[in-house]
Amino acid sequence: MAAEILKARSSRYLLWLLGIGSFLVVVSNLGLLSQGKAHLAAGTSTAAVLTHDLVRNPFSFLLFAAMAGAMMVSGEYQSGCISRSALLSGDRNRLLAAKTAVACGIGALFGVLAVVAAIVTSYAGLRSTGHAPVFDRETWLILAGVFVVNVCAGPWGAFLGWLVRHQVASVSLVFFLTMLLDPALARLVPSGGKYLMTIAMSSVYRDDKPDLLSEPVALLVVAVWLAAAGLAAKKLLATRDIT
């Protein structure tokens, strides 16, 4: 665990992903704020609705949390360090468990930053319009959901990294599933698409799209996806050549 934490702390990709994620969230929230000002002025929206939109928007950190998890694993295959990590860990299952735990920690780091970005941008943005942000029960439930999905995204990306092993391919797979395939299937087949990982996560952070799962069911679906990916990663790690 100490070795995996040290490797994660010293990696440049983590800082880059944190920085890029923060920048995109700020830019995106500025766009939401610009639209929200017009709706507030026209009386077609309220400060509560705009607050909910602003605090929900940093869910996009989950993409970067998953990418970080994938890079943490696949990067060692790319550099050839994975064999030394397996040797020093003494057991492949211990290595898998250690990286999964660190991936959860990385996801939590992204989750905390997402929540902080959500609160800061909503306060600064709404006060610039002359309105106060509305931190009601719904706002806090959204923030809790944003944090949870980021925590889950870390190991999800790590498991995909174990399955694919190639750094560029694993990061591309994370992007493809999160931004393209899952949303497209959800639009084409809403009844089945809501059970996909990315769409189930949107239920957790209380997205306002129609026909989503309830939060308890969505959390169960996310847990099933993580368990399935984790078991597949464990199986392939045990049976494939480590190099």
Coordinates of C-alpha atoms in Angstrom, one line a residue:
M1 CA 0.0 0.0 0.0
A2 CA 2.8 2.4 0.9
A3 CA 4.5 1.8 -2.4
E4 CA 1.3 2.2 -4.4
I5 CA 0.5 5.5 -2.6
L6 CA 4.0 6.8 -3.2
K7 CA 3.8 6.0 -6.9
A8 CA 0.4 7.7 -7.2
R9 CA 1.7 10.8 -5.3
S10 CA 4.8 11.1 -7.5
S11 CA 2.9 10.7 -10.8
R12 CA 2.6 13.6 -13.1
Y13 CA -0.6 12.3 -14.7
L14 CA -2.6 12.8 -11.5
L15 CA -1.8 16.5 -11.3
W16 CA -2.5 17.0 -15.0
L17 CA -5.9 15.3 -14.7
L18 CA -6.8 17.3 -11.6
G19 CA -5.8 20.5 -13.4
I20 CA -7.6 19.7 -16.6
G21 CA -10.7 18.6 -14.8
S22 CA -10.8 21.7 -12.7
F23 CA -10.4 24.0 -15.7
L24 CA -13.2 22.3 -17.7
V25 CA -15.5 22.4 -14.7
V26 CA -15.0 26.2 -14.2
V27 CA -15.4 26.9 -17.9
S28 CA -18.6 24.7 -18.1
N29 CA -20.0 26.3 -14.9
L30 CA -19.4 29.8 -16.4
G31 CA -21.5 28.7 -19.4
L32 CA -24.3 27.4 -17.1
L33 CA -24.1 30.6 -15.2
S34 CA -24.5 32.7 -18.3
Q35 CA -27.6 30.8 -19.4
G36 CA -28.9 30.9 -15.8
K37 CA -28.7 34.6 -15.6
A38 CA -30.9 34.9 -18.7
H39 CA -33.5 32.5 -17.2
L40 CA -33.4 34.3 -13.8
A41 CA -33.9 37.6 -15.5
A42 CA -36.8 36.2 -17.5
G43 CA -38.3 34.6 -14.5
T44 CA -38.3 31.1 -16.1
S45 CA -35.9 29.7 -13.5
T46 CA -35.0 30.1 -9.8
A47 CA -31.8 30.4 -7.8
A48 CA -32.5 26.9 -6.4
V49 CA -32.6 25.4 -9.8
L50 CA -29.5 27.2 -10.9
T51 CA -27.7 26.1 -7.7
H52 CA -28.6 22.5 -8.4
D53 CA -27.3 22.7 -11.9
L54 CA -24.0 24.3 -10.8
V55 CA -23.3 21.8 -8.1
R56 CA -24.2 18.9 -10.3
N57 CA -21.9 19.9 -13.1
P58 CA -18.6 18.8 -11.5
F59 CA -19.8 15.2 -11.9
S60 CA -17.5 15.3 -14.9
F61 CA -14.5 14.8 -12.6
L62 CA -15.5 11.2 -12.6
L63 CA -14.2 10.9 -16.2
F64 CA -10.7 12.0 -15.0
A65 CA -10.9 9.9 -11.8
A66 CA -11.5 6.8 -14.0
M67 CA -8.7 7.9 -16.4
A68 CA -6.3 8.2 -13.4
G69 CA -7.3 4.8 -12.2
A70 CA -6.7 3.3 -15.6
M71 CA -3.3 5.0 -16.0
M72 CA -2.2 3.9 -12.6
V73 CA -2.4 0.3 -13.7
S74 CA -1.8 0.3 -17.4
G75 CA 1.1 2.7 -17.1
E76 CA 3.1 0.1 -15.2
Y77 CA 2.5 -2.4 -18.1
Q78 CA 3.6 0.4 -20.5
S79 CA 6.8 1.0 -18.5
G80 CA 7.5 -2.6 -17.7
C81 CA 7.4 -2.0 -13.9
I82 CA 4.4 -4.3 -13.3
S83 CA 6.6 -7.4 -13.0
R84 CA 8.6 -5.7 -10.2
S85 CA 5.4 -4.6 -8.5
A86 CA 4.1 -8.1 -8.5
L87 CA 7.3 -9.5 -7.2
L88 CA 7.6 -7.0 -4.4
S89 CA 4.0 -7.5 -3.4
G90 CA 4.5 -11.2 -3.0
D91 CA 1.1 -12.1 -4.4
R92 CA -0.9 -10.9 -7.4
N93 CA -4.1 -10.6 -5.4
R94 CA -2.4 -8.4 -2.9
L95 CA -1.2 -6.2 -5.7
L96 CA -4.7 -6.0 -7.2
A97 CA -6.1 -5.2 -3.7
A98 CA -3.5 -2.5 -3.1
K99 CA -4.0 -0.8 -6.4
T100 CA -7.8 -1.0 -6.0
A101 CA -7.6 0.7 -2.6
V102 CA -5.3 3.4 -3.9
A103 CA -7.7 3.9 -6.9
C104 CA -10.5 4.5 -4.4
G105 CA -8.4 7.1 -2.7
I106 CA -7.7 8.8 -6.0
G107 CA -11.4 8.8 -6.7
A108 CA -12.0 10.3 -3.3
L109 CA -9.5 13.0 -4.0
F110 CA -11.3 13.9 -7.3
G111 CA -14.6 13.7 -5.4
V112 CA -13.5 16.2 -2.7
L113 CA -12.2 18.6 -5.4
A114 CA -15.4 18.2 -7.3
V115 CA -17.5 19.1 -4.2
V116 CA -15.2 22.1 -3.4
A117 CA -15.4 23.3 -7.1
A118 CA -19.2 22.9 -7.0
I119 CA -19.6 25.0 -3.8
V120 CA -17.1 27.7 -4.7
T121 CA -18.4 28.2 -8.3
S122 CA -22.0 28.2 -7.1
Y123 CA -21.3 30.8 -4.4
A124 CA -19.2 33.0 -6.6
G125 CA -21.4 32.7 -9.6
L126 CA -24.8 33.3 -8.0
R127 CA -23.6 36.1 -5.8
S128 CA -22.4 37.8 -9.0
T129 CA -26.0 37.8 -10.2
G130 CA -27.3 39.3 -7.0
H131 CA -28.8 36.0 -5.8
A132 CA -27.7 33.7 -2.9
P133 CA -27.1 30.1 -3.6
V134 CA -29.7 27.7 -2.2
F135 CA -28.1 24.9 -0.2
D136 CA -31.2 22.9 0.5
R137 CA -31.6 19.1 1.0
E138 CA -31.5 18.5 -2.7
T139 CA -28.3 20.4 -3.1
W140 CA -26.5 18.3 -0.5
L141 CA -27.9 15.1 -1.9
I142 CA -26.5 16.1 -5.3
L143 CA -23.1 16.9 -3.8
A144 CA -23.1 13.6 -1.9
G145 CA -23.8 11.8 -5.2
V146 CA -21.1 13.7 -7.0
F147 CA -18.6 12.6 -4.4
V148 CA -19.7 8.9 -4.4
V149 CA -19.5 8.5 -8.2
N150 CA -16.0 9.9 -8.2
V151 CA -15.0 7.4 -5.5
C152 CA -16.4 4.6 -7.6
A153 CA -14.8 5.9 -10.8
G154 CA -11.3 5.4 -9.5
P155 CA -11.5 1.6 -9.1
W156 CA -13.7 1.3 -12.2
G157 CA -10.9 2.8 -14.3
A158 CA -8.3 0.7 -12.5
F159 CA -10.2 -2.5 -13.4
L160 CA -10.4 -1.4 -17.0
G161 CA -6.7 -0.8 -16.9
W162 CA -6.1 -4.4 -15.7
L163 CA -8.3 -5.7 -18.5
V164 CA -6.8 -3.7 -21.3
R165 CA -3.2 -3.2 -20.0
H166 CA -2.2 -0.6 -22.7
Q167 CA -2.2 2.9 -21.4
V168 CA -3.6 4.8 -24.4
A169 CA -6.1 2.0 -25.1
S170 CA -7.4 1.9 -21.5
V171 CA -7.8 5.7 -21.3
S172 CA -9.5 5.7 -24.7
L173 CA -11.8 3.0 -23.5
V174 CA -12.7 5.0 -20.4
F175 CA -13.5 8.0 -22.5
F176 CA -15.4 6.0 -25.1
L177 CA -17.6 4.3 -22.5
T178 CA -18.2 7.4 -20.4
M179 CA -18.8 10.0 -23.1
L180 CA -19.9 8.1 -26.2
L181 CA -21.2 4.5 -25.9
D182 CA -23.2 4.7 -22.6
P183 CA -25.0 8.0 -23.4
A184 CA -25.7 6.8 -27.0
L185 CA -27.2 3.5 -25.9
A186 CA -29.2 5.3 -23.2
R187 CA -30.8 7.5 -25.9
L188 CA -31.4 4.6 -28.3
V189 CA -32.6 2.0 -25.7
P190 CA -33.7 4.0 -22.6
S191 CA -35.2 1.0 -20.8
G192 CA -31.8 -0.9 -20.9
G193 CA -29.4 2.0 -21.1
K194 CA -30.2 3.2 -17.6
Y195 CA -28.5 0.1 -16.3
L196 CA -25.1 1.0 -17.9
M197 CA -22.4 2.1 -15.5
T198 CA -22.2 5.8 -16.6
I199 CA -26.0 6.2 -16.7
A200 CA -26.4 4.5 -13.3
M201 CA -23.9 7.0 -11.9
S202 CA -26.0 9.9 -13.2
S203 CA -28.9 8.5 -11.1
V204 CA -26.6 8.7 -8.1
Y205 CA -25.8 12.4 -8.5
R206 CA -29.5 13.0 -9.2
D207 CA -29.3 14.1 -12.8
D208 CA -32.5 15.7 -14.0
K209 CA -32.9 13.4 -17.1
P210 CA -36.1 11.4 -17.3
D211 CA -36.4 7.6 -16.8
L212 CA -33.4 7.1 -14.6
L213 CA -33.1 4.5 -11.8
S214 CA -33.8 5.4 -8.2
E215 CA -30.7 6.1 -6.2
P216 CA -30.7 2.8 -4.2
V217 CA -31.1 0.7 -7.4
A218 CA -28.5 2.8 -9.2
L219 CA -26.0 2.2 -6.3
L220 CA -26.7 -1.5 -6.6
V221 CA -26.1 -1.4 -10.3
V222 CA -22.8 0.5 -9.9
A223 CA -21.7 -2.1 -7.3
V224 CA -22.6 -4.9 -9.7
W225 CA -20.5 -3.3 -12.5
L226 CA -17.6 -2.8 -10.1
A227 CA -17.8 -6.4 -8.8
A228 CA -18.0 -7.8 -12.3
A229 CA -15.0 -5.8 -13.6
G230 CA -13.1 -6.6 -10.4
L231 CA -13.6 -10.3 -10.8
A232 CA -12.7 -10.2 -14.5
A233 CA -9.5 -8.3 -13.6
K234 CA -8.6 -10.8 -10.9
K235 CA -9.2 -13.7 -13.2
L236 CA -7.1 -12.3 -16.0
L237 CA -4.3 -11.2 -13.7
A238 CA -4.1 -14.7 -12.3
T239 CA -4.1 -16.4 -15.7
R240 CA -2.2 -14.1 -18.0
D241 CA 1.5 -13.5 -18.2
I242 CA 2.3 -10.5 -15.9
T243 CA 4.7 -8.9 -18.5

